[in-house]
PDB file of C-alpha atoms in Angstrom:
ATOM      1  CA  MET A 588    -115.517 140.337  85.030  1.00  0.00           C
ATOM      2  CA  ARG A 589    -113.666 142.075  86.668  1.00  0.00           C
ATOM      3  CA  LEU A 590    -113.855 145.934  86.274  1.00  0.00           C
ATOM      4  CA  PHE A 591    -110.813 147.721  84.939  1.00  0.00           C
ATOM      5  CA  SER A 592    -107.346 146.156  83.724  1.00  0.00           C
ATOM      6  CA  ALA A 593    -104.338 147.306  84.575  1.00  0.00           C
ATOM      7  CA  GLY A 594    -101.305 148.349  81.842  1.00  0.00           C
ATOM      8  CA  ILE A 595    -104.040 150.522  79.841  1.00  0.00           C
ATOM      9  CA  ARG A 596    -103.244 154.213  79.388  1.00  0.00           C
ATOM     10  CA  ARG A 597    -105.216 156.596  80.619  1.00  0.00           C
ATOM     11  CA  GLY A 598    -108.607 157.751  79.312  1.00  0.00           C
ATOM     12  CA  HIS A 599    -108.991 154.195  77.841  1.00  0.00           C
ATOM     13  CA  GLU A 600    -109.654 152.341  80.575  1.00  0.00           C
ATOM     14  CA  PHE A 601    -113.125 151.961  80.189  1.00  0.00           C
ATOM     15  CA  GLU A 602    -114.037 152.151  77.242  1.00  0.00           C
ATOM     16  CA  ALA A 603    -111.191 148.750  77.039  1.00  0.00           C
ATOM     17  CA  GLU A 604    -113.338 148.000  79.095  1.00  0.00           C
ATOM     18  CA  LEU A 605    -116.537 147.819  77.601  1.00  0.00           C
ATOM     19  CA  ASN A 606    -114.685 146.677  74.818  1.00  0.00           C
ATOM     20  CA  ARG A 607    -114.038 143.469  77.055  1.00  0.00           C
ATOM     21  CA  VAL A 608    -117.603 143.412  78.272  1.00  0.00           C
ATOM     22  CA  SER A 609    -118.801 143.663  74.045  1.00  0.00           C
ATOM     23  CA  LYS A 610    -116.942 140.710  73.653  1.00  0.00           C
ATOM     24  CA  TYR A 611    -118.520 138.948  76.124  1.00  0.00           C
ATOM     25  CA  LEU A 612    -122.015 139.321  75.627  1.00  0.00           C
ATOM     26  CA  ASN A 613    -121.611 139.220  71.800  1.00  0.00           C
ATOM     27  CA  ALA A 614    -120.276 135.366  72.767  1.00  0.00           C
ATOM     28  CA  ASN A 615    -123.374 134.870  74.376  1.00  0.00           C
ATOM     29  CA  GLY A 616    -126.088 136.136  71.632  1.00  0.00           C
ATOM     30  CA  ILE A 617    -126.439 139.867  73.035  1.00  0.00           C
ATOM     31  CA  HIS A 618    -125.659 142.272  70.686  1.00  0.00           C
ATOM     32  CA  MET A 619    -123.186 145.455  70.884  1.00  0.00           C
ATOM     33  CA  HIS A 620    -121.076 147.063  68.645  1.00  0.00           C
ATOM     34  CA  LYS A 621    -118.682 150.264  69.014  1.00  0.00           C
ATOM     35  CA  ASN A 622    -119.326 153.122  66.859  1.00  0.00           C
ATOM     36  CA  HIS A 623    -116.748 154.600  65.147  1.00  0.00           C
ATOM     37  CA  ALA A 624    -115.809 158.016  63.497  1.00  0.00           C
ATOM     38  CA  ARG A 625    -116.451 158.584  59.428  1.00  0.00           C
ATOM     39  CA  ARG A 626    -112.810 158.392  58.559  1.00  0.00           C
ATOM     40  CA  THR A 627    -111.860 158.444  54.215  1.00  0.00           C
ATOM     41  CA  GLU A 628    -109.359 155.874  53.054  1.00  0.00           C
ATOM     42  CA  GLN A 629    -106.809 157.696  53.786  1.00  0.00           C
ATOM     43  CA  GLY A 630    -107.731 157.793  57.638  1.00  0.00           C
ATOM     44  CA  ILE A 631    -108.283 161.511  57.348  1.00  0.00           C
ATOM     45  CA  TYR A 632    -111.399 162.319  59.900  1.00  0.00           C
ATOM     46  CA  LEU A 633    -114.723 163.256  58.638  1.00  0.00           C
ATOM     47  CA  GLU A 634    -117.205 163.074  61.318  1.00  0.00           C
ATOM     48  CA  GLY A 635    -117.513 162.081  65.142  1.00  0.00           C
ATOM     49  CA  GLU A 636    -119.891 158.748  66.000  1.00  0.00           C
ATOM     50  CA  PRO A 637    -123.163 160.075  67.339  1.00  0.00           C
ATOM     51  CA  PHE A 638    -122.353 158.163  70.764  1.00  0.00           C
ATOM     52  CA  ASP A 639    -120.128 155.229  71.288  1.00  0.00           C
ATOM     53  CA  TYR A 640    -122.020 152.211  71.966  1.00  0.00           C
ATOM     54  CA  GLU A 641    -125.050 150.026  70.784  1.00  0.00           C
ATOM     55  CA  VAL A 642    -126.625 146.931  72.658  1.00  0.00           C
ATOM     56  CA  ILE A 643    -129.493 145.125  71.847  1.00  0.00           C
ATOM     57  CA  SER A 644    -130.807 142.739  74.464  1.00  0.00           C
ATOM     58  CA  ASN A 645    -134.282 140.654  74.764  1.00  0.00           C
ATOM     59  CA  GLY A 646    -135.525 143.063  72.609  1.00  0.00           C
ATOM     60  CA  VAL A 647    -134.555 146.631  74.189  1.00  0.00           C
ATOM     61  CA  ILE A 648    -132.625 148.572  72.774  1.00  0.00           C
ATOM     62  CA  HIS A 649    -129.546 150.557  74.777  1.00  0.00           C
ATOM     63  CA  CYS A 650    -127.360 153.741  73.141  1.00  0.00           C
ATOM     64  CA  PHE A 651    -124.754 155.178  75.527  1.00  0.00           C
ATOM     65  CA  ASP A 652    -121.538 157.371  75.330  1.00  0.00           C
ATOM     66  CA  ALA A 653    -118.753 156.617  77.563  1.00  0.00           C
ATOM     67  CA  LYS A 654    -117.037 159.076  79.957  1.00  0.00           C
ATOM     68  CA  GLU A 655    -114.425 158.958  82.460  1.00  0.00           C
ATOM     69  CA  CYS A 656    -114.074 161.363  85.018  1.00  0.00           C
ATOM     70  CA  SER A 657    -110.704 161.582  87.654  1.00  0.00           C
ATOM     71  CA  GLY A 658    -112.707 164.218  90.212  1.00  0.00           C
ATOM     72  CA  ASP A 659    -115.923 164.233  92.371  1.00  0.00           C
ATOM     73  CA  ARG A 660    -118.078 165.956  89.381  1.00  0.00           C
ATOM     74  CA  TRP A 661    -118.298 165.348  85.519  1.00  0.00           C
ATOM     75  CA  ASN A 662    -118.394 168.388  83.942  1.00  0.00           C
ATOM     76  CA  LEU A 663    -120.666 168.316  81.070  1.00  0.00           C
ATOM     77  CA  SER A 664    -119.049 170.275  78.849  1.00  0.00           C
ATOM     78  CA  ASN A 665    -118.167 166.250  78.212  1.00  0.00           C
ATOM     79  CA  ALA A 666    -121.184 165.712  77.063  1.00  0.00           C
ATOM     80  CA  LYS A 667    -120.646 166.441  73.614  1.00  0.00           C
ATOM     81  CA  LEU A 668    -123.878 168.917  72.354  1.00  0.00           C
ATOM     82  CA  SER A 669    -124.492 166.131  69.113  1.00  0.00           C
ATOM     83  CA  GLN A 670    -124.006 162.976  71.106  1.00  0.00           C
ATOM     84  CA  LEU A 671    -126.440 164.755  73.582  1.00  0.00           C
ATOM     85  CA  ASN A 672    -129.220 165.217  70.520  1.00  0.00           C
ATOM     86  CA  ASN A 673    -128.473 161.584  69.075  1.00  0.00           C
ATOM     87  CA  LEU A 674    -129.001 160.127  72.258  1.00  0.00           C
ATOM     88  CA  LEU A 675    -132.176 162.078  72.543  1.00  0.00           C
ATOM     89  CA  MET A 676    -133.325 161.020  69.020  1.00  0.00           C
ATOM     90  CA  CYS A 677    -132.983 157.303  70.038  1.00  0.00           C
ATOM     91  CA  ARG A 678    -134.935 158.171  73.536  1.00  0.00           C
ATOM     92  CA  LYS A 679    -137.683 159.273  71.275  1.00  0.00           C
ATOM     93  CA  ASN A 680    -137.747 156.401  69.499  1.00  0.00           C
ATOM     94  CA  GLY A 681    -138.005 153.850  72.081  1.00  0.00           C
ATOM     95  CA  ALA A 682    -134.407 153.324  73.192  1.00  0.00           C
ATOM     96  CA  GLN A 683    -132.724 153.467  76.375  1.00  0.00           C
ATOM     97  CA  ALA A 684    -129.994 156.490  75.760  1.00  0.00           C
ATOM     98  CA  TYR A 685    -127.946 157.627  78.608  1.00  0.00           C
ATOM     99  CA  PHE A 686    -124.429 158.776  79.188  1.00  0.00           C
ATOM    100  CA  LEU A 687    -122.013 155.999  81.109  1.00  0.00           C
ATOM    101  CA  VAL A 688    -119.341 157.996  83.441  1.00  0.00           C
ATOM    102  CA  TRP A 689    -116.658 156.148  84.991  1.00  0.00           C
ATOM    103  CA  TYR A 690    -115.961 157.985  88.261  1.00  0.00           C
ATOM    104  CA  ARG A 691    -112.403 157.003  89.140  1.00  0.00           C
ATOM    105  CA  LYS A 692    -111.242 158.171  92.567  1.00  0.00           C
ATOM    106  CA  GLU A 693    -114.864 155.944  93.329  1.00  0.00           C
ATOM    107  CA  ASN A 694    -114.719 153.443  90.917  1.00  0.00           C
ATOM    108  CA  ALA A 695    -118.102 153.722  90.257  1.00  0.00           C
ATOM    109  CA  VAL A 696    -119.980 153.513  86.997  1.00  0.00           C
ATOM    110  CA  ILE A 697    -122.996 156.316  87.258  1.00  0.00           C
ATOM    111  CA  ARG A 698    -125.835 156.516  84.526  1.00  0.00           C
ATOM    112  CA  PHE A 699    -126.961 159.742  83.680  1.00  0.00           C
ATOM    113  CA  ASP A 700    -130.547 159.391  81.813  1.00  0.00           C
ATOM    114  CA  ALA A 701    -130.000 161.295  78.050  1.00  0.00           C
ATOM    115  CA  GLU A 702    -133.061 163.537  79.215  1.00  0.00           C
ATOM    116  CA  LEU A 703    -131.616 164.219  82.295  1.00  0.00           C
ATOM    117  CA  VAL A 704    -127.952 166.034  81.063  1.00  0.00           C
ATOM    118  CA  ARG A 705    -130.380 167.834  78.591  1.00  0.00           C
ATOM    119  CA  GLN A 706    -132.502 169.174  81.966  1.00  0.00           C
ATOM    120  CA  LYS A 707    -129.353 169.942  83.979  1.00  0.00           C
ATOM    121  CA  LEU A 708    -127.811 171.568  80.849  1.00  0.00           C
ATOM    122  CA  ALA A 709    -130.591 173.520  80.102  1.00  0.00           C
ATOM    123  CA  ASP A 710    -131.434 174.475  83.712  1.00  0.00           C
ATOM    124  CA  GLY A 711    -127.489 176.230  83.476  1.00  0.00           C
ATOM    125  CA  GLN A 712    -125.730 173.533  85.411  1.00  0.00           C
ATOM    126  CA  LYS A 713    -122.016 172.711  84.418  1.00  0.00           C
ATOM    127  CA  SER A 714    -121.634 168.980  86.318  1.00  0.00           C
ATOM    128  CA  LEU A 715    -122.595 166.539  88.345  1.00  0.00           C
ATOM    129  CA  THR A 716    -122.159 164.225  91.082  1.00  0.00           C
ATOM    130  CA  SER A 717    -122.340 160.678  91.026  1.00  0.00           C
ATOM    131  CA  LYS A 718    -124.911 160.855  93.577  1.00  0.00           C
ATOM    132  CA  GLU A 719    -126.900 162.481  91.137  1.00  0.00           C
ATOM    133  CA  GLY A 720    -127.302 159.708  88.461  1.00  0.00           C
ATOM    134  CA  THR A 721    -127.997 155.707  88.708  1.00  0.00           C
ATOM    135  CA  LYS A 722    -125.326 153.230  89.749  1.00  0.00           C
ATOM    136  CA  TRP A 723    -124.569 150.908  86.552  1.00  0.00           C
ATOM    137  CA  GLU A 724    -123.647 147.362  86.665  1.00  0.00           C
ATOM    138  CA  TRP A 725    -122.756 145.956  82.831  1.00  0.00           C
ATOM    139  CA  THR A 726    -124.740 143.011  83.332  1.00  0.00           C
ATOM    140  CA  GLU A 727    -128.004 145.096  83.470  1.00  0.00           C
ATOM    141  CA  LEU A 728    -127.163 144.308  79.586  1.00  0.00           C
ATOM    142  CA  LEU A 729    -128.091 140.600  79.854  1.00  0.00           C
ATOM    143  CA  THR A 730    -131.532 140.930  81.417  1.00  0.00           C
ATOM    144  CA  SER A 731    -132.778 143.918  79.466  1.00  0.00           C
ATOM    145  CA  ARG A 732    -137.115 142.861  78.854  1.00  0.00           C
ATOM    146  CA  SER A 733    -139.141 144.919  76.692  1.00  0.00           C
ATOM    147  CA  GLY A 734    -141.264 147.685  78.316  1.00  0.00           C
ATOM    148  CA  THR A 735    -138.809 148.004  81.680  1.00  0.00           C
ATOM    149  CA  ALA A 736    -136.621 150.746  82.373  1.00  0.00           C
ATOM    150  CA  SER A 737    -133.066 149.154  82.596  1.00  0.00           C
TER     151      SER A 737
END
């Protein structure tokens, strides 16, 4: 499975790729779904999603929000506090909870655990480099095992 398709409008490439991963995982017995904002029947926005994706793989729940970064640093103002709080609740209840950031210039997907983001914000840090997180590969979702960090 290749990373990132051509022809997708800017800002939505990563989401489109994760949706392809979701389709593949679901076809292979692993549950992944995208959360959506709440809207009325007329399409009026009521409330944003708690975070972007949930995956259940071999007894491990992954909850994450996907972000794109065009520069060398991911601005932590893009980590919405409501999303961070929801991810921290998931972490408290045993889920792997994190932000996935696609650094476009490096073509690298980096995982920042929700607790790390909380700590950096509390310390007054404004942004994160890819070196401050952990490189992430979608295949990690295939091999999750209960009781292990993935």
